[in-house]
Amino acid sequence: MNPRTIFLLSFIVFFFLFSWCEGGRKGYDKGIKGMFVFGSSLVDNGNNNALENSRAKANYLPYGMDFPLGPSGRFTNGKNVIDFLGDYLGLPSSIPTFSDPSTKGMKIVHGVNYASGGSGILDNTGIVSGNVTTLNRQIKNFEEVTLPELRVLIRRRKSSLDNYLFVVGSGGNDYSFNYFLTNSDAQVSLPVFTANLTATLSGQLKKLYSLGARKMVVISVNPLGCSPMVRANNKGQCIETLNQAAQLFNLNLKTLVDVLKPQMPRSNLVFLNSYQIINDIISQPASKGFKEAAMPCCEVPSLSEGGNGVLCKNGGKTCPNRTNHVFFDALHPTEAVNELIASKAYGSQLQTEVYPTNVLHLANI
Ligand SMILES: *[C@@H]1O[C@H](CO)[C@@H](O)[C@H](O)[C@H]1NC(C)=O
Ligand SMILES: *[C@@H]1O[C@H](CO)[C@@H](O)[C@H](O)[C@H]1NC(C)=O
Ligand SMILES: *[C@@H]1O[C@H](CO)[C@@H](O)[C@H](O)[C@H]1NC(C)=O
């Protein structure tokens, strides 16, 4: 072959490879090109793995035992809600973690996950976990590291940030590992604390809006009072005070969705009520295909047993059937529950589950 033929052939090969790659992405013609994810362990997909002095890590078995690549840092046995939501939206594979140094260039075009286990809406919430990336820091990482590079990429692809989903799932730790842990003498009343939390989150959502976010999903706080962690210290029973705190916050969050919309032109927000969805399972497990809604699936050593009463024992035993348990460890739902939450987020017609609309509709607005 002469050089000219070789040149032509490599050009053709390159062209085919290029169109094949582009074609592989056509599953997402629903208007969502990717997701930027902020929040706590419920949506963290491995950012804490690299964090020094963090006690909130899940990068060991049995975490990930049902995940195709094994333990990844996800706080569950398999996929989390974000993974399933990405599947529904037709996004390619999983969203890369911000903490991975290779998360740059083309790897960021379908979004980045900044979430950090143990973190909360407030900067001081992560203290008990040793080291976390606070929500404010997560947003700064998006602004300072990802956004400058992303702007160039999306301009080149004639895309826009309008086509990305911004998911924020935080708040539970602000109650469980901040308010109720350090404020037991109630120096600040619950309504005052909750108002502060809501106002802080409101500022964070406005910040994301100012950076270009137009489609946002905010996730409620779960029924904190019915987690195995709480039940373990209350003779197996739920603690209603904690559930009421979660409900108060969630009500504020739902209202915030209505309040913010007129303040942020061309924006659309969805409130995902994971509290309601999990509570429906816990109150009637059998009707939703579950058998165990109170005990964790994995072995969770208490403080006196050398654990922290929350996370699975490294290399510990698990229940034989993960799909009929609600909780994998003492705080985080199993993959089966995550799948249900994501399916409701995507397609539920009930405003008690997704308000004012679902993610499928949000994607097509
Ligand atoms: C938290 O982890 C980061 C990344 O490993 C490290 O740079 C930082 O010093 C750590 N902070 C604390 C308080 O340990
Ligand atoms: C929340 O409370 C803290 C501590 O009192 C205060 O510094 C902060 O400004 C408050 N935030 C909002 C949004 O009210
Ligand atoms: C596991 O539990 C699910 C839900 O209860 C049930 O459908 C399935 O048959 C169980 N699998 C096994 C192997 O027992």
mmCIF file of C-alpha atoms and ligand atoms in Angstrom:
data_model
loop_
_atom_site.group_PDB
_atom_site.id
_atom_site.type_symbol
_atom_site.label_atom_id
_atom_site.label_comp_id
_atom_site.label_asym_id
_atom_site.label_seq_id
_atom_site.Cartn_x
_atom_site.Cartn_y
_atom_site.Cartn_z
ATOM 1 C CA MET A 1 0.000 0.000 0.000
ATOM 2 C CA ASN A 2 1.253 3.468 -0.748
ATOM 3 C CA PRO A 3 1.190 6.192 1.939
ATOM 4 C CA ARG A 4 -1.822 7.836 0.308
ATOM 5 C CA THR A 5 -3.913 4.648 0.617
ATOM 6 C CA ILE A 6 -2.800 4.173 4.227
ATOM 7 C CA PHE A 7 -3.777 7.735 4.991
ATOM 8 C CA LEU A 8 -7.189 7.301 3.371
ATOM 9 C CA LEU A 9 -7.777 3.987 5.137
ATOM 10 C CA SER A 10 -6.907 5.370 8.552
ATOM 11 C CA PHE A 11 -9.179 8.319 7.863
ATOM 12 C CA ILE A 12 -12.060 5.947 7.039
ATOM 13 C CA VAL A 13 -11.375 3.806 10.116
ATOM 14 C CA PHE A 14 -11.249 6.908 12.287
ATOM 15 C CA PHE A 15 -14.492 8.192 10.797
ATOM 16 C CA PHE A 16 -16.277 4.905 11.484
ATOM 17 C CA LEU A 17 -14.984 4.686 15.024
ATOM 18 C CA PHE A 18 -16.090 8.256 15.617
ATOM 19 C CA SER A 19 -19.627 7.764 14.306
ATOM 20 C CA TRP A 20 -19.876 4.471 16.189
ATOM 21 C CA CYS A 21 -18.990 6.215 19.451
ATOM 22 C CA GLU A 22 -21.482 8.990 18.763
ATOM 23 C CA GLY A 23 -24.145 6.422 17.870
ATOM 24 C CA GLY A 24 -23.542 4.626 21.161
ATOM 25 C CA ARG A 25 -24.787 7.691 22.977
ATOM 26 C CA LYS A 26 -28.020 8.119 21.120
ATOM 27 C CA GLY A 27 -29.995 6.423 23.902
ATOM 28 C CA TYR A 28 -30.417 9.720 25.693
ATOM 29 C CA ASP A 29 -32.398 11.696 23.158
ATOM 30 C CA LYS A 30 -34.722 12.664 25.989
ATOM 31 C CA GLY A 31 -32.938 15.945 26.491
ATOM 32 C CA ILE A 32 -30.714 14.991 29.437
ATOM 33 C CA LYS A 33 -27.021 14.758 28.575
ATOM 34 C CA GLY A 34 -25.715 14.096 32.060
ATOM 35 C CA MET A 35 -26.003 14.581 35.798
ATOM 36 C CA PHE A 36 -24.131 16.599 38.371
ATOM 37 C CA VAL A 37 -24.635 15.054 41.781
ATOM 38 C CA PHE A 38 -24.174 16.684 45.197
ATOM 39 C CA GLY A 39 -24.909 15.411 48.679
ATOM 40 C CA SER A 40 -24.303 12.697 51.256
ATOM 41 C CA SER A 41 -23.614 8.946 51.343
ATOM 42 C CA LEU A 42 -27.011 8.174 49.817
ATOM 43 C CA VAL A 43 -25.686 9.495 46.493
ATOM 44 C CA ASP A 44 -21.877 9.219 46.989
ATOM 45 C CA ASN A 45 -20.351 6.764 44.508
ATOM 46 C CA GLY A 46 -16.820 6.640 45.890
ATOM 47 C CA ASN A 47 -15.602 10.184 46.549
ATOM 48 C CA ASN A 48 -14.681 9.370 50.147
ATOM 49 C CA ASN A 49 -12.341 6.519 49.177
ATOM 50 C CA ALA A 50 -9.442 8.926 48.766
ATOM 51 C CA LEU A 51 -10.282 11.093 51.763
ATOM 52 C CA GLU A 52 -7.718 10.957 54.570
ATOM 53 C CA ASN A 53 -9.037 10.490 58.127
ATOM 54 C CA SER A 54 -12.587 9.788 56.963
ATOM 55 C CA ARG A 55 -14.612 7.245 58.919
ATOM 56 C CA ALA A 56 -17.374 7.339 56.293
ATOM 57 C CA LYS A 57 -16.037 4.854 53.771
ATOM 58 C CA ALA A 58 -17.724 1.908 52.070
ATOM 59 C CA ASN A 59 -14.987 0.660 49.756
ATOM 60 C CA TYR A 60 -14.838 -2.861 51.187
ATOM 61 C CA LEU A 61 -16.962 -5.992 51.139
ATOM 62 C CA PRO A 62 -19.781 -6.636 51.768
ATOM 63 C CA TYR A 63 -20.513 -3.182 50.222
ATOM 64 C CA GLY A 64 -20.707 -3.653 46.465
ATOM 65 C CA MET A 65 -21.220 -7.429 46.686
ATOM 66 C CA ASP A 66 -23.975 -7.115 44.055
ATOM 67 C CA PHE A 67 -22.274 -4.335 42.081
ATOM 68 C CA PRO A 68 -20.729 -5.448 38.759
ATOM 69 C CA LEU A 69 -17.287 -4.084 39.756
ATOM 70 C CA GLY A 70 -17.481 -5.029 43.435
ATOM 71 C CA PRO A 71 -16.892 -2.490 46.227
ATOM 72 C CA SER A 72 -16.673 1.053 44.825
ATOM 73 C CA GLY A 73 -17.439 3.257 47.803
ATOM 74 C CA ARG A 74 -21.199 3.152 47.258
ATOM 75 C CA PHE A 75 -22.985 2.742 50.607
ATOM 76 C CA THR A 76 -25.126 -0.216 49.528
ATOM 77 C CA ASN A 77 -24.853 -3.749 48.180
ATOM 78 C CA GLY A 78 -25.288 -2.745 44.531
ATOM 79 C CA LYS A 79 -26.356 0.365 42.656
ATOM 80 C CA ASN A 80 -27.552 3.553 44.304
ATOM 81 C CA VAL A 81 -30.468 5.790 43.299
ATOM 82 C CA ILE A 82 -28.251 7.884 40.995
ATOM 83 C CA ASP A 83 -27.063 4.801 39.091
ATOM 84 C CA PHE A 84 -30.636 3.683 38.444
ATOM 85 C CA LEU A 85 -31.759 7.200 37.515
ATOM 86 C CA GLY A 86 -28.903 7.350 35.004
ATOM 87 C CA ASP A 87 -30.095 4.037 33.523
ATOM 88 C CA TYR A 88 -33.621 5.392 33.144
ATOM 89 C CA LEU A 89 -32.303 8.531 31.455
ATOM 90 C CA GLY A 90 -30.240 6.421 29.064
ATOM 91 C CA LEU A 91 -26.957 7.906 30.267
ATOM 92 C CA PRO A 92 -23.842 5.872 29.520
ATOM 93 C CA SER A 93 -22.410 3.812 32.413
ATOM 94 C CA SER A 94 -21.925 5.449 35.790
ATOM 95 C CA ILE A 95 -21.192 9.120 36.500
ATOM 96 C CA PRO A 96 -17.475 9.566 37.357
ATOM 97 C CA THR A 97 -16.443 10.570 40.868
ATOM 98 C CA PHE A 98 -14.936 14.028 41.281
ATOM 99 C CA SER A 99 -12.159 12.645 43.500
ATOM 100 C CA ASP A 100 -10.816 10.434 40.690
ATOM 101 C CA PRO A 101 -7.912 12.402 39.130
ATOM 102 C CA SER A 102 -8.824 11.010 35.688
ATOM 103 C CA THR A 103 -12.245 12.728 35.831
ATOM 104 C CA LYS A 104 -11.490 15.397 33.238
ATOM 105 C CA GLY A 105 -11.706 16.004 29.490
ATOM 106 C CA MET A 106 -14.347 13.911 27.706
ATOM 107 C CA LYS A 107 -15.043 12.028 30.929
ATOM 108 C CA ILE A 108 -17.036 14.972 32.307
ATOM 109 C CA VAL A 109 -19.481 15.385 29.410
ATOM 110 C CA HIS A 110 -22.096 13.174 31.069
ATOM 111 C CA GLY A 111 -21.658 14.777 34.456
ATOM 112 C CA VAL A 112 -19.660 14.352 37.641
ATOM 113 C CA ASN A 113 -20.557 13.114 41.121
ATOM 114 C CA TYR A 114 -19.264 15.303 43.996
ATOM 115 C CA ALA A 115 -21.204 13.695 46.858
ATOM 116 C CA SER A 116 -19.428 12.792 50.086
ATOM 117 C CA GLY A 117 -20.615 10.343 52.745
ATOM 118 C CA GLY A 118 -21.060 11.964 56.158
ATOM 119 C CA SER A 119 -21.490 15.460 54.747
ATOM 120 C CA GLY A 120 -24.488 17.681 55.306
ATOM 121 C CA ILE A 121 -25.978 20.982 54.227
ATOM 122 C CA LEU A 122 -24.070 22.711 57.009
ATOM 123 C CA ASP A 123 -20.279 22.903 56.986
ATOM 124 C CA ASN A 124 -19.923 21.617 60.546
ATOM 125 C CA THR A 125 -22.042 18.492 60.036
ATOM 126 C CA GLY A 126 -19.191 16.242 58.884
ATOM 127 C CA ILE A 127 -17.114 16.626 62.053
ATOM 128 C CA VAL A 128 -18.115 13.259 63.562
ATOM 129 C CA SER A 129 -17.066 11.488 60.354
ATOM 130 C CA GLY A 130 -13.526 12.840 60.629
ATOM 131 C CA ASN A 131 -13.214 14.266 57.144
ATOM 132 C CA VAL A 132 -15.886 14.989 54.551
ATOM 133 C CA THR A 133 -16.310 17.206 51.518
ATOM 134 C CA THR A 134 -18.989 19.675 52.595
ATOM 135 C CA LEU A 135 -21.848 20.579 50.272
ATOM 136 C CA ASN A 136 -20.435 24.089 49.929
ATOM 137 C CA ARG A 137 -17.066 22.626 48.929
ATOM 138 C CA GLN A 138 -18.758 20.216 46.489
ATOM 139 C CA ILE A 139 -20.429 23.156 44.744
ATOM 140 C CA LYS A 140 -17.117 25.058 44.680
ATOM 141 C CA ASN A 141 -15.459 22.005 43.103
ATOM 142 C CA PHE A 142 -18.091 22.110 40.353
ATOM 143 C CA GLU A 143 -17.611 25.847 39.903
ATOM 144 C CA GLU A 144 -13.824 26.037 40.046
ATOM 145 C CA VAL A 145 -12.645 22.730 38.592
ATOM 146 C CA THR A 146 -15.336 21.234 36.345
ATOM 147 C CA LEU A 147 -17.216 24.224 34.972
ATOM 148 C CA PRO A 148 -14.384 26.023 33.125
ATOM 149 C CA GLU A 149 -13.536 22.820 31.237
ATOM 150 C CA LEU A 150 -17.174 21.867 30.747
ATOM 151 C CA ARG A 151 -18.071 25.237 29.191
ATOM 152 C CA VAL A 152 -15.542 24.633 26.403
ATOM 153 C CA LEU A 153 -16.798 21.074 25.811
ATOM 154 C CA ILE A 154 -20.500 21.902 25.667
ATOM 155 C CA ARG A 155 -19.929 24.892 23.393
ATOM 156 C CA ARG A 156 -18.048 22.597 21.007
ATOM 157 C CA ARG A 157 -20.921 20.101 21.140
ATOM 158 C CA LYS A 158 -23.522 22.855 20.668
ATOM 159 C CA SER A 159 -25.062 21.666 23.920
ATOM 160 C CA SER A 160 -25.917 23.671 27.026
ATOM 161 C CA LEU A 161 -26.145 23.260 30.785
ATOM 162 C CA ASP A 162 -29.936 23.338 30.308
ATOM 163 C CA ASN A 163 -29.587 19.703 29.227
ATOM 164 C CA TYR A 164 -28.062 18.543 32.504
ATOM 165 C CA LEU A 165 -29.740 17.394 35.667
ATOM 166 C CA PHE A 166 -28.447 18.776 38.977
ATOM 167 C CA VAL A 167 -29.294 16.384 41.795
ATOM 168 C CA VAL A 168 -28.903 17.407 45.439
ATOM 169 C CA GLY A 169 -29.447 14.847 48.215
ATOM 170 C CA SER A 170 -28.440 16.125 51.644
ATOM 171 C CA GLY A 171 -29.864 16.944 55.075
ATOM 172 C CA GLY A 172 -30.209 13.638 56.918
ATOM 173 C CA ASN A 173 -26.752 13.930 58.455
ATOM 174 C CA ASP A 174 -27.504 17.470 59.640
ATOM 175 C CA TYR A 175 -30.109 15.904 61.921
ATOM 176 C CA SER A 176 -28.646 12.485 62.805
ATOM 177 C CA PHE A 177 -25.015 13.516 63.211
ATOM 178 C CA ASN A 178 -25.329 17.177 64.099
ATOM 179 C CA TYR A 179 -28.572 18.498 65.619
ATOM 180 C CA PHE A 180 -29.605 15.409 67.583
ATOM 181 C CA LEU A 181 -26.050 14.437 68.464
ATOM 182 C CA THR A 182 -24.559 17.715 69.665
ATOM 183 C CA ASN A 183 -27.626 19.775 70.507
ATOM 184 C CA SER A 184 -29.256 17.379 72.948
ATOM 185 C CA ASP A 185 -29.793 20.218 75.423
ATOM 186 C CA ALA A 186 -31.860 21.924 72.703
ATOM 187 C CA GLN A 187 -30.149 25.302 72.724
ATOM 188 C CA VAL A 188 -31.601 25.794 69.281
ATOM 189 C CA SER A 189 -35.192 24.717 68.730
ATOM 190 C CA LEU A 190 -35.987 22.268 65.943
ATOM 191 C CA PRO A 191 -38.043 24.775 63.909
ATOM 192 C CA VAL A 192 -35.225 27.342 64.130
ATOM 193 C CA PHE A 193 -32.603 24.760 63.133
ATOM 194 C CA THR A 194 -34.798 23.522 60.269
ATOM 195 C CA ALA A 195 -35.433 27.058 59.014
ATOM 196 C CA ASN A 196 -31.683 27.682 59.011
ATOM 197 C CA LEU A 197 -31.060 24.408 57.155
ATOM 198 C CA THR A 198 -33.685 25.225 54.541
ATOM 199 C CA ALA A 199 -32.371 28.767 54.084
ATOM 200 C CA THR A 200 -28.833 27.450 53.701
ATOM 201 C CA LEU A 201 -29.918 24.896 51.088
ATOM 202 C CA SER A 202 -31.914 27.587 49.315
ATOM 203 C CA GLY A 203 -28.718 29.647 49.004
ATOM 204 C CA GLN A 204 -26.858 26.603 47.665
ATOM 205 C CA LEU A 205 -29.529 25.912 45.017
ATOM 206 C CA LYS A 206 -29.443 29.594 43.988
ATOM 207 C CA LYS A 207 -25.684 29.318 43.674
ATOM 208 C CA LEU A 208 -26.069 26.328 41.329
ATOM 209 C CA TYR A 209 -28.651 28.304 39.354
ATOM 210 C CA SER A 210 -26.221 31.222 39.029
ATOM 211 C CA LEU A 211 -23.676 28.757 37.622
ATOM 212 C CA GLY A 212 -26.136 27.574 34.957
ATOM 213 C CA ALA A 213 -28.242 24.811 36.546
ATOM 214 C CA ARG A 214 -31.800 24.865 35.169
ATOM 215 C CA LYS A 215 -33.115 21.369 35.918
ATOM 216 C CA MET A 216 -32.749 20.337 39.527
ATOM 217 C CA VAL A 217 -33.867 17.400 41.636
ATOM 218 C CA VAL A 218 -33.803 17.792 45.413
ATOM 219 C CA ILE A 219 -34.113 14.623 47.457
ATOM 220 C CA SER A 220 -35.973 14.530 50.764
ATOM 221 C CA VAL A 221 -34.540 13.304 54.048
ATOM 222 C CA ASN A 222 -35.442 9.661 54.781
ATOM 223 C CA PRO A 223 -37.468 8.426 57.796
ATOM 224 C CA LEU A 224 -34.496 8.935 60.136
ATOM 225 C CA GLY A 225 -36.324 7.562 63.158
ATOM 226 C CA CYS A 226 -36.828 4.104 61.629
ATOM 227 C CA SER A 227 -33.273 3.309 60.549
ATOM 228 C CA PRO A 228 -31.759 0.173 62.132
ATOM 229 C CA MET A 229 -29.187 2.501 63.763
ATOM 230 C CA VAL A 230 -31.919 4.303 65.680
ATOM 231 C CA ARG A 231 -33.960 1.166 66.408
ATOM 232 C CA ALA A 232 -30.887 -0.548 67.875
ATOM 233 C CA ASN A 233 -30.934 1.981 70.719
ATOM 234 C CA ASN A 234 -34.709 1.946 71.191
ATOM 235 C CA LYS A 235 -35.648 -1.724 71.670
ATOM 236 C CA GLY A 236 -36.284 -2.149 67.946
ATOM 237 C CA GLN A 237 -38.841 0.640 67.774
ATOM 238 C CA CYS A 238 -38.811 3.803 65.630
ATOM 239 C CA ILE A 239 -38.207 7.159 67.328
ATOM 240 C CA GLU A 240 -40.993 9.430 66.167
ATOM 241 C CA THR A 241 -39.233 12.679 67.170
ATOM 242 C CA LEU A 242 -36.638 11.967 64.493
ATOM 243 C CA ASN A 243 -39.284 11.184 61.884
ATOM 244 C CA GLN A 244 -41.098 14.400 62.753
ATOM 245 C CA ALA A 245 -37.891 16.381 62.282
ATOM 246 C CA ALA A 246 -37.427 14.772 58.858
ATOM 247 C CA GLN A 247 -41.026 15.527 57.935
ATOM 248 C CA LEU A 248 -40.684 19.164 58.981
ATOM 249 C CA PHE A 249 -37.576 19.549 56.832
ATOM 250 C CA ASN A 250 -39.231 17.785 53.888
ATOM 251 C CA LEU A 251 -42.268 20.032 54.082
ATOM 252 C CA ASN A 252 -39.975 23.063 54.014
ATOM 253 C CA LEU A 253 -38.091 21.581 51.063
ATOM 254 C CA LYS A 254 -41.262 20.949 49.101
ATOM 255 C CA THR A 255 -42.376 24.535 49.748
ATOM 256 C CA LEU A 256 -38.926 25.765 48.703
ATOM 257 C CA VAL A 257 -39.451 24.212 45.258
ATOM 258 C CA ASP A 258 -42.472 26.482 44.763
ATOM 259 C CA VAL A 259 -40.792 29.520 46.316
ATOM 260 C CA LEU A 260 -37.607 29.275 44.255
ATOM 261 C CA LYS A 261 -39.119 28.754 40.810
ATOM 262 C CA PRO A 262 -40.295 32.364 40.268
ATOM 263 C CA GLN A 263 -36.978 33.615 41.699
ATOM 264 C CA MET A 264 -35.009 31.571 39.178
ATOM 265 C CA PRO A 265 -36.413 32.211 35.674
ATOM 266 C CA ARG A 266 -36.429 29.218 33.263
ATOM 267 C CA SER A 267 -35.621 26.829 36.108
ATOM 268 C CA ASN A 268 -37.519 23.674 37.021
ATOM 269 C CA LEU A 269 -37.170 21.844 40.297
ATOM 270 C CA VAL A 270 -38.438 18.444 41.342
ATOM 271 C CA PHE A 271 -38.833 17.388 44.974
ATOM 272 C CA LEU A 272 -38.246 13.641 45.273
ATOM 273 C CA ASN A 273 -40.019 12.356 48.366
ATOM 274 C CA SER A 274 -37.880 9.332 49.248
ATOM 275 C CA TYR A 275 -39.278 9.647 52.794
ATOM 276 C CA GLN A 276 -42.749 8.780 51.534
ATOM 277 C CA ILE A 277 -41.510 5.966 49.305
ATOM 278 C CA ILE A 278 -39.459 4.306 52.082
ATOM 279 C CA ASN A 279 -42.156 4.883 54.677
ATOM 280 C CA ASP A 280 -44.680 3.110 52.424
ATOM 281 C CA ILE A 281 -42.351 0.103 52.321
ATOM 282 C CA ILE A 282 -41.648 0.099 56.070
ATOM 283 C CA SER A 283 -45.319 0.298 57.023
ATOM 284 C CA GLN A 284 -46.323 -2.607 54.744
ATOM 285 C CA PRO A 285 -43.192 -4.471 53.660
ATOM 286 C CA ALA A 286 -44.944 -7.557 52.282
ATOM 287 C CA SER A 287 -47.152 -5.539 49.937
ATOM 288 C CA LYS A 288 -43.995 -4.116 48.329
ATOM 289 C CA GLY A 289 -42.177 -7.452 48.128
ATOM 290 C CA PHE A 290 -40.023 -7.034 51.254
ATOM 291 C CA LYS A 291 -39.723 -9.227 54.338
ATOM 292 C CA GLU A 292 -37.321 -7.377 56.664
ATOM 293 C CA ALA A 293 -37.749 -3.633 57.197
ATOM 294 C CA ALA A 294 -36.117 -3.136 60.590
ATOM 295 C CA MET A 295 -32.843 -5.069 60.710
ATOM 296 C CA PRO A 296 -29.765 -4.385 58.589
ATOM 297 C CA CYS A 297 -28.751 -7.016 56.034
ATOM 298 C CA CYS A 298 -25.062 -6.871 56.957
ATOM 299 C CA GLU A 299 -23.361 -7.297 60.335
ATOM 300 C CA VAL A 300 -23.104 -3.875 61.994
ATOM 301 C CA PRO A 301 -20.780 -3.833 65.007
ATOM 302 C CA SER A 302 -21.712 -1.370 67.746
ATOM 303 C CA LEU A 303 -19.245 1.014 69.411
ATOM 304 C CA SER A 304 -18.487 -1.557 72.111
ATOM 305 C CA GLU A 305 -17.920 -4.172 69.400
ATOM 306 C CA GLY A 306 -15.382 -1.976 67.630
ATOM 307 C CA GLY A 307 -17.713 -0.527 64.988
ATOM 308 C CA ASN A 308 -19.738 2.664 64.796
ATOM 309 C CA GLY A 309 -23.271 1.267 64.778
ATOM 310 C CA VAL A 310 -23.796 2.462 61.206
ATOM 311 C CA LEU A 311 -21.506 0.730 58.718
ATOM 312 C CA CYS A 312 -21.061 -2.947 57.819
ATOM 313 C CA LYS A 313 -18.239 -4.933 59.375
ATOM 314 C CA ASN A 314 -15.339 -5.262 56.963
ATOM 315 C CA GLY A 315 -15.688 -8.745 55.455
ATOM 316 C CA GLY A 316 -18.709 -9.434 57.674
ATOM 317 C CA LYS A 317 -21.652 -11.714 56.974
ATOM 318 C CA THR A 318 -24.810 -10.660 55.124
ATOM 319 C CA CYS A 319 -28.406 -11.821 54.905
ATOM 320 C CA PRO A 320 -28.915 -14.538 52.266
ATOM 321 C CA ASN A 321 -31.511 -12.582 50.265
ATOM 322 C CA ARG A 322 -30.643 -8.915 49.816
ATOM 323 C CA THR A 323 -33.726 -8.217 47.698
ATOM 324 C CA ASN A 324 -36.140 -8.718 50.585
ATOM 325 C CA HIS A 325 -34.320 -6.394 53.032
ATOM 326 C CA VAL A 326 -35.009 -2.653 53.176
ATOM 327 C CA PHE A 327 -31.685 -1.694 54.792
ATOM 328 C CA PHE A 328 -28.257 -2.957 53.840
ATOM 329 C CA ASP A 329 -26.372 -1.437 56.788
ATOM 330 C CA ALA A 330 -27.840 0.424 59.764
ATOM 331 C CA LEU A 331 -28.574 3.571 57.720
ATOM 332 C CA HIS A 332 -28.503 2.937 53.970
ATOM 333 C CA PRO A 333 -31.142 1.186 51.866
ATOM 334 C CA THR A 334 -30.454 -1.910 49.775
ATOM 335 C CA GLU A 335 -30.143 -1.799 46.011
ATOM 336 C CA ALA A 336 -33.722 -3.115 45.776
ATOM 337 C CA VAL A 337 -35.032 -0.020 47.586
ATOM 338 C CA ASN A 338 -32.769 2.289 45.571
ATOM 339 C CA GLU A 339 -34.217 0.864 42.361
ATOM 340 C CA LEU A 340 -37.749 1.488 43.578
ATOM 341 C CA ILE A 341 -36.941 5.093 44.558
ATOM 342 C CA ALA A 342 -35.339 5.747 41.160
ATOM 343 C CA SER A 343 -38.238 4.238 39.252
ATOM 344 C CA LYS A 344 -40.662 6.469 41.167
ATOM 345 C CA ALA A 345 -38.402 9.501 40.678
ATOM 346 C CA TYR A 346 -38.426 8.845 36.955
ATOM 347 C CA GLY A 347 -42.009 7.941 36.308
ATOM 348 C CA SER A 348 -44.350 8.267 39.291
ATOM 349 C CA GLN A 349 -47.622 10.085 38.647
ATOM 350 C CA LEU A 350 -48.146 10.727 42.367
ATOM 351 C CA GLN A 351 -47.319 14.206 43.667
ATOM 352 C CA THR A 352 -46.842 12.661 47.104
ATOM 353 C CA GLU A 353 -43.759 10.939 45.591
ATOM 354 C CA VAL A 354 -42.478 13.468 43.053
ATOM 355 C CA TYR A 355 -43.513 17.119 43.208
ATOM 356 C CA PRO A 356 -44.638 18.898 41.110
ATOM 357 C CA THR A 357 -43.701 16.405 38.407
ATOM 358 C CA ASN A 358 -41.427 13.427 37.684
ATOM 359 C CA VAL A 359 -37.939 13.352 36.174
ATOM 360 C CA LEU A 360 -39.188 12.021 32.824
ATOM 361 C CA HIS A 361 -41.331 15.125 32.488
ATOM 362 C CA LEU A 362 -38.548 17.358 33.830
ATOM 363 C CA ALA A 363 -36.227 15.943 31.159
ATOM 364 C CA ASN A 364 -38.651 16.882 28.403
ATOM 365 C CA ILE A 365 -39.638 20.353 29.602
HETATM 366 C C1 LIG B 1 -9.180 15.302 54.224
HETATM 367 O O1 LIG B 1 -8.743 14.569 53.070
HETATM 368 C C2 LIG B 1 -8.036 15.352 52.128
HETATM 369 C C3 LIG B 1 -7.774 14.478 50.917
HETATM 370 O O2 LIG B 1 -7.112 13.303 51.272
HETATM 371 C C4 LIG B 1 -6.752 15.878 52.761
HETATM 372 O O3 LIG B 1 -6.074 16.700 51.844
HETATM 373 C C5 LIG B 1 -7.104 16.682 54.012
HETATM 374 O O4 LIG B 1 -5.928 17.080 54.663
HETATM 375 C C6 LIG B 1 -7.954 15.837 54.958
HETATM 376 N N1 LIG B 1 -8.388 16.643 56.087
HETATM 377 C C7 LIG B 1 -8.322 16.213 57.343
HETATM 378 C C8 LIG B 1 -8.887 17.126 58.372
HETATM 379 O O5 LIG B 1 -7.856 15.134 57.640
HETATM 380 C C1 LIG B 2 -27.585 29.563 60.088
HETATM 381 O O1 LIG B 2 -27.047 29.666 61.398
HETATM 382 C C2 LIG B 2 -25.672 29.983 61.429
HETATM 383 C C3 LIG B 2 -25.193 29.887 62.876
HETATM 384 O O2 LIG B 2 -26.046 30.593 63.721
HETATM 385 C C4 LIG B 2 -25.462 31.361 60.828
HETATM 386 O O3 LIG B 2 -24.099 31.689 60.815
HETATM 387 C C5 LIG B 2 -25.981 31.338 59.373
HETATM 388 O O4 LIG B 2 -25.889 32.632 58.800
HETATM 389 C C6 LIG B 2 -27.418 30.862 59.326
HETATM 390 N N1 LIG B 2 -27.775 30.711 57.911
HETATM 391 C C7 LIG B 2 -28.913 31.133 57.396
HETATM 392 C C8 LIG B 2 -29.072 30.964 55.934
HETATM 393 O O5 LIG B 2 -29.813 31.609 58.079
HETATM 394 C C1 LIG B 3 -35.620 -13.163 47.644
HETATM 395 O O1 LIG B 3 -36.684 -12.325 48.056
HETATM 396 C C2 LIG B 3 -37.535 -11.922 47.003
HETATM 397 C C3 LIG B 3 -38.515 -10.891 47.555
HETATM 398 O O2 LIG B 3 -39.158 -11.350 48.724
HETATM 399 C C4 LIG B 3 -38.213 -13.131 46.401
HETATM 400 O O3 LIG B 3 -39.022 -12.758 45.328
HETATM 401 C C5 LIG B 3 -37.148 -14.118 45.905
HETATM 402 O O4 LIG B 3 -37.763 -15.299 45.459
HETATM 403 C C6 LIG B 3 -36.156 -14.452 47.036
HETATM 404 N N1 LIG B 3 -35.056 -15.214 46.469
HETATM 405 C C7 LIG B 3 -34.608 -16.335 47.041
HETATM 406 C C8 LIG B 3 -33.460 -17.005 46.356
HETATM 407 O O5 LIG B 3 -35.095 -16.794 48.065
#
